[in-house]
GROMACS .gro file of N, CA, C and O in nm:
model
  336
    1MET      N    1   3.646   9.386   1.647
    1MET     CA    2   3.590   9.412   1.776
    1MET      C    3   3.460   9.334   1.796
    1MET      O    4   3.428   9.295   1.906
    2HIS      N    5   3.385   9.310   1.691
    2HIS     CA    6   3.258   9.239   1.701
    2HIS      C    7   3.280   9.095   1.747
    2HIS      O    8   3.197   9.041   1.822
    3PHE      N    9   3.389   9.033   1.708
    3PHE     CA   10   3.414   8.895   1.748
    3PHE      C   11   3.460   8.886   1.893
    3PHE      O   12   3.440   8.784   1.957
    4VAL      N   13   3.522   8.989   1.943
    4VAL     CA   14   3.575   8.987   2.079
    4VAL      C   15   3.462   8.998   2.181
    4VAL      O   16   3.451   8.917   2.271
    5GLU      N   17   3.378   9.097   2.167
    5GLU     CA   18   3.273   9.122   2.266
    5GLU      C   19   3.152   9.183   2.197
    5GLU      O   20   3.152   9.300   2.163
    6ARG      N   21   3.050   9.103   2.175
    6ARG     CA   22   2.934   9.149   2.099
    6ARG      C   23   2.856   9.259   2.171
    6ARG      O   24   2.809   9.354   2.109
    7GLU      N   25   2.838   9.246   2.302
    7GLU     CA   26   2.760   9.345   2.376
    7GLU      C   27   2.827   9.483   2.372
    7GLU      O   28   2.761   9.584   2.352
    8VAL      N   29   2.957   9.484   2.392
    8VAL     CA   30   3.029   9.611   2.391
    8VAL      C   31   3.024   9.674   2.252
    8VAL      O   32   3.004   9.795   2.239
    9PHE      N   33   3.036   9.593   2.149
    9PHE     CA   34   3.030   9.645   2.013
    9PHE      C   35   2.893   9.707   1.985
    9PHE      O   36   2.884   9.814   1.926
   10ALA      N   37   2.787   9.640   2.030
   10ALA     CA   38   2.652   9.691   2.005
   10ALA      C   39   2.630   9.825   2.075
   10ALA      O   40   2.577   9.920   2.015
   11PHE      N   41   2.670   9.836   2.201
   11PHE     CA   42   2.652   9.962   2.273
   11PHE      C   43   2.743  10.071   2.219
   11PHE      O   44   2.706  10.189   2.217
   12THR      N   45   2.862  10.036   2.174
   12THR     CA   46   2.951  10.136   2.114
   12THR      C   47   2.893  10.188   1.983
   12THR      O   48   2.897  10.308   1.956
   13ALA      N   49   2.836  10.098   1.903
   13ALA     CA   50   2.773  10.140   1.778
   13ALA      C   51   2.656  10.234   1.805
   13ALA      O   52   2.640  10.337   1.738
   14LEU      N   53   2.572  10.202   1.904
   14LEU     CA   54   2.461  10.289   1.937
   14LEU      C   55   2.509  10.426   1.987
   14LEU      O   56   2.452  10.529   1.952
   15ALA      N   57   2.613  10.426   2.068
   15ALA     CA   58   2.667  10.552   2.118
   15ALA      C   59   2.719  10.639   2.003
   15ALA      O   60   2.698  10.761   2.002
   16LEU      N   61   2.785  10.577   1.908
   16LEU     CA   62   2.836  10.653   1.793
   16LEU      C   63   2.722  10.708   1.707
   16LEU      O   64   2.729  10.821   1.658
   17ILE      N   65   2.617  10.629   1.688
   17ILE     CA   66   2.503  10.674   1.608
   17ILE      C   67   2.433  10.791   1.675
   17ILE      O   68   2.406  10.895   1.611
   18PHE      N   69   2.403  10.778   1.804
   18PHE     CA   70   2.335  10.887   1.874
   18PHE      C   71   2.425  11.009   1.891
   18PHE      O   72   2.377  11.122   1.890
   19GLY      N   73   2.554  10.988   1.908
   19GLY     CA   74   2.647  11.100   1.914
   19GLY      C   75   2.654  11.175   1.783
   19GLY      O   76   2.656  11.299   1.781
   20ALA      N   77   2.654  11.103   1.672
   20ALA     CA   78   2.655  11.167   1.540
   20ALA      C   79   2.525  11.244   1.517
   20ALA      O   80   2.527  11.355   1.462
   21ALA      N   81   2.412  11.187   1.559
   21ALA     CA   82   2.284  11.257   1.544
   21ALA      C   83   2.281  11.384   1.628
   21ALA      O   84   2.227  11.487   1.585
   22THR      N   85   2.340  11.379   1.747
   22THR     CA   86   2.344  11.498   1.833
   22THR      C   87   2.431  11.606   1.770
   22THR      O   88   2.393  11.724   1.767
   23LEU      N   89   2.549  11.569   1.720
   23LEU     CA   90   2.635  11.668   1.655
   23LEU      C   91   2.570  11.727   1.531
   23LEU      O   92   2.582  11.846   1.504
   24TRP      N   93   2.499  11.643   1.455
   24TRP     CA   94   2.429  11.693   1.337
   24TRP      C   95   2.321  11.793   1.379
   24TRP      O   96   2.305  11.898   1.317
   25GLY      N   97   2.246  11.759   1.483
   25GLY     CA   98   2.139  11.848   1.531
   25GLY      C   99   2.193  11.979   1.583
   25GLY      O  100   2.131  12.084   1.565
   26LEU      N  101   2.308  11.976   1.650
   26LEU     CA  102   2.366  12.100   1.701
   26LEU      C  103   2.417  12.189   1.588
   26LEU      O  104   2.425  12.312   1.604
   27GLY      N  105   2.451  12.130   1.477
   27GLY     CA  106   2.503  12.207   1.365
   27GLY      C  107   2.396  12.270   1.277
   27GLY      O  108   2.427  12.349   1.189
   28LEU      N  109   2.270  12.238   1.300
   28LEU     CA  110   2.163  12.295   1.218
   28LEU      C  111   2.143  12.442   1.251
   28LEU      O  112   2.157  12.485   1.366
   29GLU      N  113   2.110  12.520   1.151
   29GLU     CA  114   2.087  12.662   1.172
   29GLU      C  115   1.949  12.689   1.231
   29GLU      O  116   1.932  12.780   1.310
   30ARG      N  117   1.850  12.610   1.190
   30ARG     CA  118   1.714  12.626   1.242
   30ARG      C  119   1.672  12.496   1.310
   30ARG      O  120   1.716  12.388   1.271
   31THR      N  121   1.587  12.507   1.410
   31THR     CA  122   1.537  12.386   1.474
   31THR      C  123   1.432  12.321   1.386
   31THR      O  124   1.352  12.391   1.322
   32PRO      N  125   1.429  12.190   1.383
   32PRO     CA  126   1.326  12.122   1.303
   32PRO      C  127   1.185  12.151   1.356
   32PRO      O  128   1.167  12.180   1.475
   33LYS      N  129   1.086  12.143   1.270
   33LYS     CA  130   0.947  12.170   1.308
   33LYS      C  131   0.899  12.072   1.415
   33LYS      O  132   0.815  12.107   1.498
   34LEU      N  133   0.952  11.952   1.416
   34LEU     CA  134   0.911  11.852   1.514
   34LEU      C  135   0.938  11.900   1.656
   34LEU      O  136   0.858  11.877   1.747
   35LEU      N  137   1.050  11.969   1.678
   35LEU     CA  138   1.085  12.017   1.811
   35LEU      C  139   0.995  12.129   1.858
   35LEU      O  140   0.984  12.154   1.978
   36ASP      N  141   0.930  12.199   1.767
   36ASP     CA  142   0.839  12.308   1.803
   36ASP      C  143   0.698  12.257   1.831
   36ASP      O  144   0.614  12.331   1.882
   37TRP      N  145   0.669  12.133   1.800
   37TRP     CA  146   0.537  12.074   1.818
   37TRP      C  147   0.512  12.050   1.967
   37TRP      O  148   0.598  11.997   2.038
   38HIS      N  149   0.395  12.088   2.017
   38HIS     CA  150   0.364  12.072   2.160
   38HIS      C  151   0.359  11.925   2.200
   38HIS      O  152   0.396  11.890   2.313
   39GLY      N  153   0.319  11.836   2.111
   39GLY     CA  154   0.316  11.693   2.140
   39GLY      C  155   0.455  11.637   2.167
   39GLY      O  156   0.472  11.550   2.252
   40PHE      N  157   0.554  11.687   2.096
   40PHE     CA  158   0.691  11.645   2.120
   40PHE      C  159   0.737  11.686   2.258
   40PHE      O  160   0.806  11.611   2.328
   41TYR      N  161   0.696  11.804   2.301
   41TYR     CA  162   0.731  11.852   2.435
   41TYR      C  163   0.672  11.759   2.542
   41TYR      O  164   0.741  11.721   2.637
   42ILE      N  165   0.547  11.720   2.526
   42ILE     CA  166   0.482  11.632   2.623
   42ILE      C  167   0.550  11.495   2.626
   42ILE      O  168   0.581  11.442   2.733
   43VAL      N  169   0.578  11.437   2.510
   43VAL     CA  170   0.642  11.306   2.503
   43VAL      C  171   0.783  11.312   2.562
   43VAL      O  172   0.824  11.220   2.634
   44SER      N  173   0.856  11.418   2.537
   44SER     CA  174   0.992  11.427   2.591
   44SER      C  175   0.990  11.441   2.742
   44SER      O  176   1.075  11.382   2.811
   45ARG      N  177   0.894  11.513   2.798
   45ARG     CA  178   0.885  11.524   2.943
   45ARG      C  179   0.848  11.390   3.007
   45ARG      O  180   0.903  11.352   3.110
   46LEU      N  181   0.756  11.317   2.946
   46LEU     CA  182   0.719  11.185   2.997
   46LEU      C  183   0.835  11.088   2.988
   46LEU      O  184   0.858  11.007   3.078
   47SER      N  185   0.910  11.095   2.880
   47SER     CA  186   1.025  11.007   2.862
   47SER      C  187   1.131  11.033   2.969
   47SER      O  188   1.185  10.939   3.028
   48TYR      N  189   1.159  11.158   2.996
   48TYR     CA  190   1.258  11.192   3.099
   48TYR      C  191   1.207  11.151   3.237
   48TYR      O  192   1.284  11.104   3.321
   49GLY      N  193   1.078  11.166   3.262
   49GLY     CA  194   1.021  11.123   3.388
   49GLY      C  195   1.034  10.973   3.409
   49GLY      O  196   1.063  10.926   3.520
   50MET      N  197   1.015  10.894   3.305
   50MET     CA  198   1.031  10.749   3.316
   50MET      C  199   1.178  10.714   3.340
   50MET      O  200   1.208  10.620   3.412
   51TYR      N  201   1.268  10.790   3.282
   51TYR     CA  202   1.410  10.769   3.306
   51TYR      C  203   1.442  10.791   3.454
   51TYR      O  204   1.514  10.712   3.515
   52LEU      N  205   1.386  10.893   3.514
   52LEU     CA  206   1.410  10.920   3.655
   52LEU      C  207   1.349  10.813   3.745
   52LEU      O  208   1.401  10.784   3.852
   53ASN      N  209   1.238  10.753   3.703
   53ASN     CA  210   1.175  10.646   3.781
   53ASN      C  211   1.262  10.521   3.790
   53ASN      O  212   1.244  10.442   3.882
   54HIS      N  213   1.352  10.501   3.698
   54HIS     CA  214   1.436  10.382   3.698
   54HIS      C  215   1.526  10.375   3.821
   54HIS      O  216   1.560  10.268   3.867
   55PHE      N  217   1.567  10.489   3.875
   55PHE     CA  218   1.656  10.488   3.991
   55PHE      C  219   1.586  10.427   4.112
   55PHE      O  220   1.643  10.346   4.184
   56GLY      N  221   1.462  10.463   4.136
   56GLY     CA  222   1.386  10.405   4.246
   56GLY      C  223   1.356  10.259   4.224
   56GLY      O  224   1.361  10.177   4.316
   57LEU      N  225   1.325  10.223   4.101
   57LEU     CA  226   1.296  10.084   4.068
   57LEU      C  227   1.420   9.997   4.084
   57LEU      O  228   1.412   9.885   4.135
   58LEU      N  229   1.534  10.048   4.044
   58LEU     CA  230   1.659   9.973   4.055
   58LEU      C  231   1.694   9.945   4.200
   58LEU      O  232   1.735   9.834   4.235
   59GLU      N  233   1.674  10.042   4.285
   59GLU     CA  234   1.705  10.025   4.427
   59GLU      C  235   1.616   9.921   4.492
   59GLU      O  236   1.663   9.837   4.569
   60ARG      N  237   1.488   9.922   4.457
   60ARG     CA  238   1.394   9.828   4.519
   60ARG      C  239   1.409   9.687   4.465
   60ARG      O  240   1.384   9.590   4.536
   61SER      N  241   1.443   9.673   4.339
   61SER     CA  242   1.449   9.540   4.278
   61SER      C  243   1.586   9.474   4.288
   61SER      O  244   1.598   9.356   4.257
   62SER      N  245   1.687   9.545   4.332
   62SER     CA  246   1.821   9.486   4.334
   62SER      C  247   1.829   9.369   4.431
   62SER      O  248   1.896   9.270   4.403
   63ALA      N  249   1.764   9.378   4.546
   63ALA     CA  250   1.768   9.267   4.643
   63ALA      C  251   1.703   9.143   4.583
   63ALA      O  252   1.755   9.031   4.598
   64LEU      N  253   1.593   9.160   4.514
   64LEU     CA  254   1.525   9.047   4.453
   64LEU      C  255   1.609   8.986   4.341
   64LEU      O  256   1.625   8.864   4.333
   65LEU      N  257   1.664   9.069   4.256
   65LEU     CA  258   1.740   9.019   4.142
   65LEU      C  259   1.872   8.956   4.184
   65LEU      O  260   1.915   8.857   4.126
   66LEU      N  261   1.938   9.013   4.283
   66LEU     CA  262   2.065   8.956   4.329
   66LEU      C  263   2.042   8.823   4.400
   66LEU      O  264   2.131   8.739   4.403
   67GLY      N  265   1.923   8.802   4.457
   67GLY     CA  266   1.891   8.674   4.519
   67GLY      C  267   1.879   8.562   4.419
   67GLY      O  268   1.896   8.444   4.452
   68TRP      N  269   1.848   8.594   4.294
   68TRP     CA  270   1.834   8.492   4.189
   68TRP      C  271   1.969   8.448   4.133
   68TRP      O  272   1.976   8.350   4.061
   69ARG      N  273   2.073   8.520   4.162
   69ARG     CA  274   2.204   8.488   4.106
   69ARG      C  275   2.254   8.355   4.163
   69ARG      O  276   2.248   8.330   4.282
   70VAL      N  277   2.301   8.270   4.077
   70VAL     CA  278   2.346   8.137   4.118
   70VAL      C  279   2.487   8.147   4.174
   70VAL      O  280   2.577   8.200   4.109
   71ALA      N  281   2.506   8.098   4.294
   71ALA     CA  282   2.639   8.102   4.356
   71ALA      C  283   2.730   8.003   4.285
   71ALA      O  284   2.692   7.889   4.258
   72GLY      N  285   2.851   8.045   4.256
   72GLY     CA  286   2.949   7.957   4.193
   72GLY      C  287   2.932   7.940   4.044
   72GLY      O  288   2.995   7.854   3.985
   73ALA      N  289   2.849   8.019   3.980
   73ALA     CA  290   2.831   8.007   3.836
   73ALA      C  291   2.957   8.054   3.765
   73ALA      O  292   3.031   8.140   3.814
   74LYS      N  293   2.982   7.998   3.649
   74LYS     CA  294   3.101   8.035   3.572
   74LYS      C  295   3.084   8.176   3.519
   74LYS      O  296   2.986   8.209   3.455
   75ARG      N  297   3.180   8.260   3.549
   75ARG     CA  298   3.177   8.399   3.502
   75ARG      C  299   3.236   8.407   3.363
   75ARG      O  300   3.330   8.338   3.329
   76ARG      N  301   3.180   8.497   3.284
   76ARG     CA  302   3.231   8.517   3.149
   76ARG      C  303   3.357   8.602   3.156
   76ARG      O  304   3.373   8.686   3.243
   77SER      N  305   3.446   8.578   3.064
   77SER     CA  306   3.569   8.657   3.060
   77SER      C  307   3.549   8.779   2.972
   77SER      O  308   3.457   8.786   2.892
   78GLY      N  309   3.637   8.875   2.986
   78GLY     CA  310   3.631   8.992   2.901
   78GLY      C  311   3.569   9.111   2.972
   78GLY      O  312   3.552   9.112   3.094
   79PHE      N  313   3.532   9.210   2.895
   79PHE     CA  314   3.478   9.335   2.949
   79PHE      C  315   3.345   9.315   3.016
   79PHE      O  316   3.310   9.388   3.108
   80SER      N  317   3.266   9.219   2.973
   80SER     CA  318   3.132   9.201   3.029
   80SER      C  319   3.135   9.161   3.176
   80SER      O  320   3.033   9.174   3.244
   81THR      N  321   3.247   9.113   3.227
   81THR     CA  322   3.253   9.079   3.370
   81THR      C  323   3.249   9.205   3.455
   81THR      O  324   3.208   9.200   3.570
   82TRP      N  325   3.287   9.320   3.401
   82TRP     CA  326   3.279   9.444   3.474
   82TRP      C  327   3.134   9.487   3.491
   82TRP      O  328   3.101   9.559   3.582
   83LEU      N  329   3.049   9.444   3.397
   83LEU     CA  330   2.910   9.486   3.399
   83LEU      C  331   2.828   9.407   3.498
   83LEU      O  332   2.718   9.449   3.533
   84THR      N  333   2.876   9.293   3.544
   84THR     CA  334   2.797   9.210   3.636
   84THR      C  335   2.841   9.230   3.778
   84THR      O  336   2.942   9.282   3.808
   0.00000   0.00000   0.00000
């Protein structure tokens, strides 16, 4: 799969790693001390807030970014053409 499409393989590997970490965390009997720390709570709220800000940024920057696209450029074959 790595030879066919590198980008898809990389994102699939990350999804499997984070999915395994989530399943491991759900299976724990006690929550780790890190999750009880108030600093972790603040960082997690800020991180989620930045995630929500991406929707507004994407809407405003799409016109600018799509204007940079070269008309008639050769498109890549494979799964990555769905992403563009």
